[in-house]
Short mmCIF file of C-alpha atoms in Angstrom, two decimals:
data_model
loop_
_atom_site.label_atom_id
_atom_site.label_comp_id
_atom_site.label_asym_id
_atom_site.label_seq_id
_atom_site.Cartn_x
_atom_site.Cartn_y
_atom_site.Cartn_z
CA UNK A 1 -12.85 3.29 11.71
CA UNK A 2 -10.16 3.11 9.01
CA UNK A 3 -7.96 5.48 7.44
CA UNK A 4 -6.22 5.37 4.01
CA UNK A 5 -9.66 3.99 2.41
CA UNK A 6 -9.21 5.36 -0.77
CA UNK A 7 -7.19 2.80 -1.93
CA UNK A 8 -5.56 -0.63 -1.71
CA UNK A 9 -6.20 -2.60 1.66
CA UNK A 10 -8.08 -0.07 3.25
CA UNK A 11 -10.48 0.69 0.46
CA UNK A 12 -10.94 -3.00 0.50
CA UNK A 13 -11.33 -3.52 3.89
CA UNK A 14 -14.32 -1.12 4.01
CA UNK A 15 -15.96 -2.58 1.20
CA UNK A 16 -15.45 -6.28 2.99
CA UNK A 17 -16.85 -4.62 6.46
CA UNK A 18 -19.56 -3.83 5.01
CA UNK A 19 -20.39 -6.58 3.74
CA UNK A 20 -20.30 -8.09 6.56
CA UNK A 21 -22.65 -5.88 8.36
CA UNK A 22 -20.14 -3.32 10.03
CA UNK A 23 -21.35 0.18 10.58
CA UNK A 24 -18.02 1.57 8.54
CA UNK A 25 -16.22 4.70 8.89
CA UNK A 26 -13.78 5.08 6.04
CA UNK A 27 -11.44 7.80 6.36
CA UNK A 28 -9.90 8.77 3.22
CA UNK A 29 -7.03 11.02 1.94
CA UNK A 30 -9.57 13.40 -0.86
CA UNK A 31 -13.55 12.73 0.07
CA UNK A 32 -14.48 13.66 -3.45
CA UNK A 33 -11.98 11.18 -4.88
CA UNK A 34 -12.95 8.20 -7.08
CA UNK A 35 -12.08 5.75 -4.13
CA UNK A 36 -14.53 7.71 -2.13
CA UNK A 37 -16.91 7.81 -4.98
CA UNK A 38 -16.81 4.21 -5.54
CA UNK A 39 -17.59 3.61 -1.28
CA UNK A 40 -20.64 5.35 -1.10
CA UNK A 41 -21.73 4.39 -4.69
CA UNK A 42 -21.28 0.14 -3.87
CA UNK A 43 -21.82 -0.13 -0.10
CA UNK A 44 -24.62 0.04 2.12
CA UNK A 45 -25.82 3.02 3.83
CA UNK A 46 -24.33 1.97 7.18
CA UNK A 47 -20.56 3.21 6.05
CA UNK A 48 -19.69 6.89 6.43
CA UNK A 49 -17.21 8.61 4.65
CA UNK A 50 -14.90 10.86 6.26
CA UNK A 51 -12.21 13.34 5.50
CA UNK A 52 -9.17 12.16 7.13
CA UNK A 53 -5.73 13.99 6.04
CA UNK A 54 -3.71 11.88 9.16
CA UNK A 55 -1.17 14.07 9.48
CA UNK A 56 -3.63 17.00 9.75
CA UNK A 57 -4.28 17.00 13.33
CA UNK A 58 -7.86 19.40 12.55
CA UNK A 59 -8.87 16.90 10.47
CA UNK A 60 -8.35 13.78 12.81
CA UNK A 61 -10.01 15.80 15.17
CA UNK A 62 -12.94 16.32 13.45
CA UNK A 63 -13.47 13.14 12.28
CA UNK A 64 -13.19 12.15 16.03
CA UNK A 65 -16.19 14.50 16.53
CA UNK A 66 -17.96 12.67 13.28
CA UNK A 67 -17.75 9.57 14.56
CA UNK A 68 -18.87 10.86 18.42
CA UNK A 69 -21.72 12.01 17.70
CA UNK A 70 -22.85 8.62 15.84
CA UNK A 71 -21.33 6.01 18.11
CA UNK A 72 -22.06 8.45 21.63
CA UNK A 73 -22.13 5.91 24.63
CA UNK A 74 -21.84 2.76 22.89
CA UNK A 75 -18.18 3.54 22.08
CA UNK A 76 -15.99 2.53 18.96
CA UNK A 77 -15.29 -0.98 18.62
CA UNK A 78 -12.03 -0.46 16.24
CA UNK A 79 -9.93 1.57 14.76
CA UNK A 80 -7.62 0.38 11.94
CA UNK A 81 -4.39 2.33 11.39
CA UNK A 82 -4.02 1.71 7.24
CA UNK A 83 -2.81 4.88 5.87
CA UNK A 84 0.68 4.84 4.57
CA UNK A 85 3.48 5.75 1.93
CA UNK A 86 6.07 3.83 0.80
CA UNK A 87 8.69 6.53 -0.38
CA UNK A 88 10.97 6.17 -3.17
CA UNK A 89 12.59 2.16 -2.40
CA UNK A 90 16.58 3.19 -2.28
CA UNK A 91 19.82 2.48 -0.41
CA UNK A 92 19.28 4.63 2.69
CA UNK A 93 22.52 6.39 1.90
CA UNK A 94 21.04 7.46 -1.44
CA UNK A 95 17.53 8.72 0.04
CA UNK A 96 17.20 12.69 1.17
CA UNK A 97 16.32 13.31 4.72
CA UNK A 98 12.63 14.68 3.34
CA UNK A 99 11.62 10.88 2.22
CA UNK A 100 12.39 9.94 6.03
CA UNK A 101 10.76 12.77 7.45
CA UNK A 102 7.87 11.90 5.43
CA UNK A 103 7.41 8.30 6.09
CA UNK A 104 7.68 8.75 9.63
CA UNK A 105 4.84 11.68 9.31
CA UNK A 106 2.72 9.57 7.50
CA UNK A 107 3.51 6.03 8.94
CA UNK A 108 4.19 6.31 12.17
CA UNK A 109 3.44 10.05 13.46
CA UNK A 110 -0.17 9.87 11.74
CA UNK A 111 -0.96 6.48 13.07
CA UNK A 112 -0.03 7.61 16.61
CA UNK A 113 -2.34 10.98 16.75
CA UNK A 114 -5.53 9.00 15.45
CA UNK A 115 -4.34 6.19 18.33
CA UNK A 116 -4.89 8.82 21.07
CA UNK A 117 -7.50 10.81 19.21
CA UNK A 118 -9.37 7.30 19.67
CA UNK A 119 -8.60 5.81 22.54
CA UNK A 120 -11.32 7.87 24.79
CA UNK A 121 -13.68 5.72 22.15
CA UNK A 122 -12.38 2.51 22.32
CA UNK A 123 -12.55 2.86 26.01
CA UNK A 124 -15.44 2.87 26.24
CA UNK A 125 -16.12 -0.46 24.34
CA UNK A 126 -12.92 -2.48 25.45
CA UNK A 127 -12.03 -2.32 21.63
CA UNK A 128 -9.37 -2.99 19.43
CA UNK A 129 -6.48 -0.71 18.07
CA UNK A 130 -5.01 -2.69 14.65
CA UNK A 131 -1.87 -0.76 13.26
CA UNK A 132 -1.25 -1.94 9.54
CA UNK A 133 2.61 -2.04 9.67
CA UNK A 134 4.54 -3.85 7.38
CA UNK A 135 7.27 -6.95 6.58
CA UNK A 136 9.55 -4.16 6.42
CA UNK A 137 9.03 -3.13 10.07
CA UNK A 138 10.03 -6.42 11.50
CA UNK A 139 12.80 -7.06 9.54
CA UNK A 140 15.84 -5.39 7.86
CA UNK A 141 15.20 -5.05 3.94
CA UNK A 142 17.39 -3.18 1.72
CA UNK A 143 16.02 -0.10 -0.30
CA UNK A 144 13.31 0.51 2.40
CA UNK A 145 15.22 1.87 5.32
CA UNK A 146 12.88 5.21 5.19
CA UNK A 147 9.89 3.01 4.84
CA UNK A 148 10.90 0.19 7.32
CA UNK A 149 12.50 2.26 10.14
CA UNK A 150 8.75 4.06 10.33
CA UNK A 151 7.11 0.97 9.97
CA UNK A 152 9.16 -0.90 12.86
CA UNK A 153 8.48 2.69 14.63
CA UNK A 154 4.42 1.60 14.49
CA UNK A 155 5.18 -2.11 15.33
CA UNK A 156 7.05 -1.19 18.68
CA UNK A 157 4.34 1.56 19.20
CA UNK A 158 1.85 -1.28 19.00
CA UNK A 159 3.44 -3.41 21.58
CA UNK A 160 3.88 -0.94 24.12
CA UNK A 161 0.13 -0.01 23.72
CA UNK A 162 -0.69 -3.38 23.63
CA UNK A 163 0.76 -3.68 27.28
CA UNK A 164 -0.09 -0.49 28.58
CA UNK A 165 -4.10 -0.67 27.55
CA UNK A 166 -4.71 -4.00 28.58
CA UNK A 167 -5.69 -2.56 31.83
CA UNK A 168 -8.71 -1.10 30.19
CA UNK A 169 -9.69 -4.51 27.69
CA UNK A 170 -8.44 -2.87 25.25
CA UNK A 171 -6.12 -5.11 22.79
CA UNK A 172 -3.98 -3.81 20.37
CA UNK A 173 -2.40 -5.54 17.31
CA UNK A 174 0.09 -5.32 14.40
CA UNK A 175 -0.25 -6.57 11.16
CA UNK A 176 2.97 -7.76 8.89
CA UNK A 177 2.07 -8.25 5.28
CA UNK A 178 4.57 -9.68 2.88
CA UNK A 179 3.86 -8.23 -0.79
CA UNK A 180 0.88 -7.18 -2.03
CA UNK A 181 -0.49 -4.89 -4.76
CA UNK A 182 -2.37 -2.10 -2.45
CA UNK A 183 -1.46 0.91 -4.77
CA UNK A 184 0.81 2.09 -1.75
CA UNK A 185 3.58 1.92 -4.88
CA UNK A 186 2.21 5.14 -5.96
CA UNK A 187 2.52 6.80 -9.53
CA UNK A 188 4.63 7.55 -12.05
CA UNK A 189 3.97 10.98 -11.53
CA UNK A 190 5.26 10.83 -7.90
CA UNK A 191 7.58 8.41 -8.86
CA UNK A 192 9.36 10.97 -11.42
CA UNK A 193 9.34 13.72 -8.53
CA UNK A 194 11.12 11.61 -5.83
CA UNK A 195 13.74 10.20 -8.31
CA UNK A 196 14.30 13.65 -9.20
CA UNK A 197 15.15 14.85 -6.06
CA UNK A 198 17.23 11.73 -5.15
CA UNK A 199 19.45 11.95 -7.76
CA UNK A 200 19.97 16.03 -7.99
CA UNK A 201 20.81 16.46 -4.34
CA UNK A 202 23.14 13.57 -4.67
CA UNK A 203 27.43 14.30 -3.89
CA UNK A 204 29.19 14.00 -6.48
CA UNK A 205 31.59 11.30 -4.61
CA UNK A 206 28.53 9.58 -3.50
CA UNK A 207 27.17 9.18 -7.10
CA UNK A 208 30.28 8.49 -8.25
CA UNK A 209 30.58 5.37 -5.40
CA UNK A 210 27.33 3.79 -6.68
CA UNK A 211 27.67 4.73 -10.25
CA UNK A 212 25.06 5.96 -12.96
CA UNK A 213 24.11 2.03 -14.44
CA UNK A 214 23.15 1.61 -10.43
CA UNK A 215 21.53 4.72 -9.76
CA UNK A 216 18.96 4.36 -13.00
CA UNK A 217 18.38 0.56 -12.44
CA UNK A 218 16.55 1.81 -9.39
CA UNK A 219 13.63 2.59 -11.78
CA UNK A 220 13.38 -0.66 -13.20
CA UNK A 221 13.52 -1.95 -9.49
CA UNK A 222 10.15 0.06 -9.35
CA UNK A 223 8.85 -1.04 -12.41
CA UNK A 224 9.17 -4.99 -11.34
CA UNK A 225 7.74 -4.33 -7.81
CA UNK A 226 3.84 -5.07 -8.54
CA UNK A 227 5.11 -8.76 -10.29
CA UNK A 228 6.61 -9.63 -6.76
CA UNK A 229 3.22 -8.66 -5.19
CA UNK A 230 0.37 -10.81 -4.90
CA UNK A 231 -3.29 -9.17 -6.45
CA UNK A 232 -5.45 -11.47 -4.00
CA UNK A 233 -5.76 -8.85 -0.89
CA UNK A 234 -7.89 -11.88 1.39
CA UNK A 235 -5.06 -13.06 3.50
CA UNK A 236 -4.69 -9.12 5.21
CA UNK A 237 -7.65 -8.99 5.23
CA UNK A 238 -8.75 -11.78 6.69
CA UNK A 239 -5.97 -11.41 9.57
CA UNK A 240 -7.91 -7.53 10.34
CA UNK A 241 -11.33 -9.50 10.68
CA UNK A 242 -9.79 -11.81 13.63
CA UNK A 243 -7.84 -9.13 14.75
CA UNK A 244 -11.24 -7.41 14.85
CA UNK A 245 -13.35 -10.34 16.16
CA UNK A 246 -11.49 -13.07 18.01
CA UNK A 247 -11.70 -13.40 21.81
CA UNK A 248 -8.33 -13.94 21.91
CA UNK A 249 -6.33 -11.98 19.26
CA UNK A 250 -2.71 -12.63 18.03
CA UNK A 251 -0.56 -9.50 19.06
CA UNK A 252 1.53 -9.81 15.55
CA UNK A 253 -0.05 -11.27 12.72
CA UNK A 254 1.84 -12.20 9.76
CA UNK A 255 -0.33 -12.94 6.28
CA UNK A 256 0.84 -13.87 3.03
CA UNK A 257 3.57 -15.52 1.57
CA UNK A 258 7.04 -15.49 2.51
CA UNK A 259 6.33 -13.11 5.71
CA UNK A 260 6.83 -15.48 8.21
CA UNK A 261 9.79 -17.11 7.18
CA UNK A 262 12.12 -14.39 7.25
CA UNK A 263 11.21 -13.31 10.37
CA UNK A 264 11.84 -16.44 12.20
CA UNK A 265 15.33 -16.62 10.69
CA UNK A 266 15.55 -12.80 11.48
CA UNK A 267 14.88 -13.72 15.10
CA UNK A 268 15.93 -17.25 15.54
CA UNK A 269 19.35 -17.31 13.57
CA UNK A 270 22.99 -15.62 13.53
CA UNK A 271 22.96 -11.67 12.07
CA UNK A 272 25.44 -13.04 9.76
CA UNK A 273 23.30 -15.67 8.00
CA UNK A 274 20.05 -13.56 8.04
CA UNK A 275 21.81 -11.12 6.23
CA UNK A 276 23.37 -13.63 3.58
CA UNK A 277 19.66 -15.20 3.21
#
């Protein structure tokens, strides 16, 4: 079961599932949307489309009841944690408290009620719990403290859950992408909104501190963000089929390029030089 399969890696992911032979359940953000159009127009019969809103707790609940009543004993074998917003990429100074609130509904708070939602299911079949976090939630990057304070939120929620269900066979993982092109940057549209509300609800001493040339190159930091993102999508997922499959699964895994790096400096070397690197 995924959510956030409208788009990006999770509308890929069910389409690769499939595929493969997976009975799918795609959760998705608007059922009638062209990502869920395109699902049940290109794969196979076995995948299910469900209404999934994760930080409506009636809709995770009846998409737990969905997926009951087709699984019943058997169980669910895994349930991939996908859905996620980025939020407007700023100095965390500069963001308004409802872009935090926001990513931690979304990224972390949303991830965690379809967790327990699931768990009675995965239970059942010793299965696997896969949380999609992020780069940013291992590591400190600058312009994504919203974003990477909810991701590293779902990465430490993952490794307690990791230790705490292993009583049952259940194993948990987390997944670190680097950069890639998922369409989590959202649209211009929303883009236009969020800068809007940034900048108006700004102090005037704290606009004056970063200064207007600062404050509008933030757009063009936007507009730049999809050529530092690689299109190919197979290293994720790739990394969610062994998390899915392997006997023995990594607890963190770390695909595509430049993800692994930092966080061994991040973790291996002096604050000070991680920060100057």
């Amino acid at each position: 079961m995924f959510s956030g399969s409208d788009t990006g890696i999770g509308h890929a992911l069910a389409k690769y599932l499939d595929s493969l032979g997976f009975v799918v359940f795609a959760g998705v953000l608007n059922k009638d949307g062209p990502g869920a159009e395109e699902l049940r127009r290109s794969c196979s019969q076995r995948l299910s489309v469900l209404q999934l809103d994760i930080t409506s707790s009636t809709q995770v609940q009846e998409a737990y009841l969905a997926v009951s009543e087709k699984v019943q004993n058997a169980g669910l074998w895994g349930v991939v944690n996908n859905a996620g917003i980025l939020g407007f990429p700023a100095d965390g100074e500069l963001l308004p408290m409802s872009t935090y609130r926001h990513c931690m509904e979304v990224n972390f708070f949303g991830a965690v009620e379809v967790s327990k939602t699931f768990l009675p299911l995965l239970r059942k079949s010793q299965g696997r719990l896969v949380n999609m976090s992020s780069m940013a939630g291992g590591i400190p990057l600058p312009r994504y403290a919203a974003y990477g304070a909810s991701k590293a939120a779902l990465s430490m929620f993952s490794g307690v859950m990791r230790q705490e269900l292993s009583k049952w066979g259940i194993k948990v993982m987390a997944i670190h992408p680097s950069g890639f092109r998922t369409g989590i940057e959202g649209t211009a549209e929303q883009w236009d909104r969020q800068e809007k509300e940034l900048l108006e609800n700004l102090p005037a001493d704290t606009r004056q501190a970063y200064g207007e040339e600062y404050l509008l190159g933030l757009r063009n930091y936007l507009l730049h963000l999809p050529s530092h993102c690689a299109p190919d999508l197979s290293p994720v997922l790739g990394a969610v089929l062994h998390a899915l499959l392997a006997r023995r699964p990594q607890g963190l895994y770390t695909p595509g390029r430049g993800a692994y790096v930092p966080l061994c400096i991040f973790c291996c070397f002096p604050l000070w030089f991680y920060d100057f690197f």
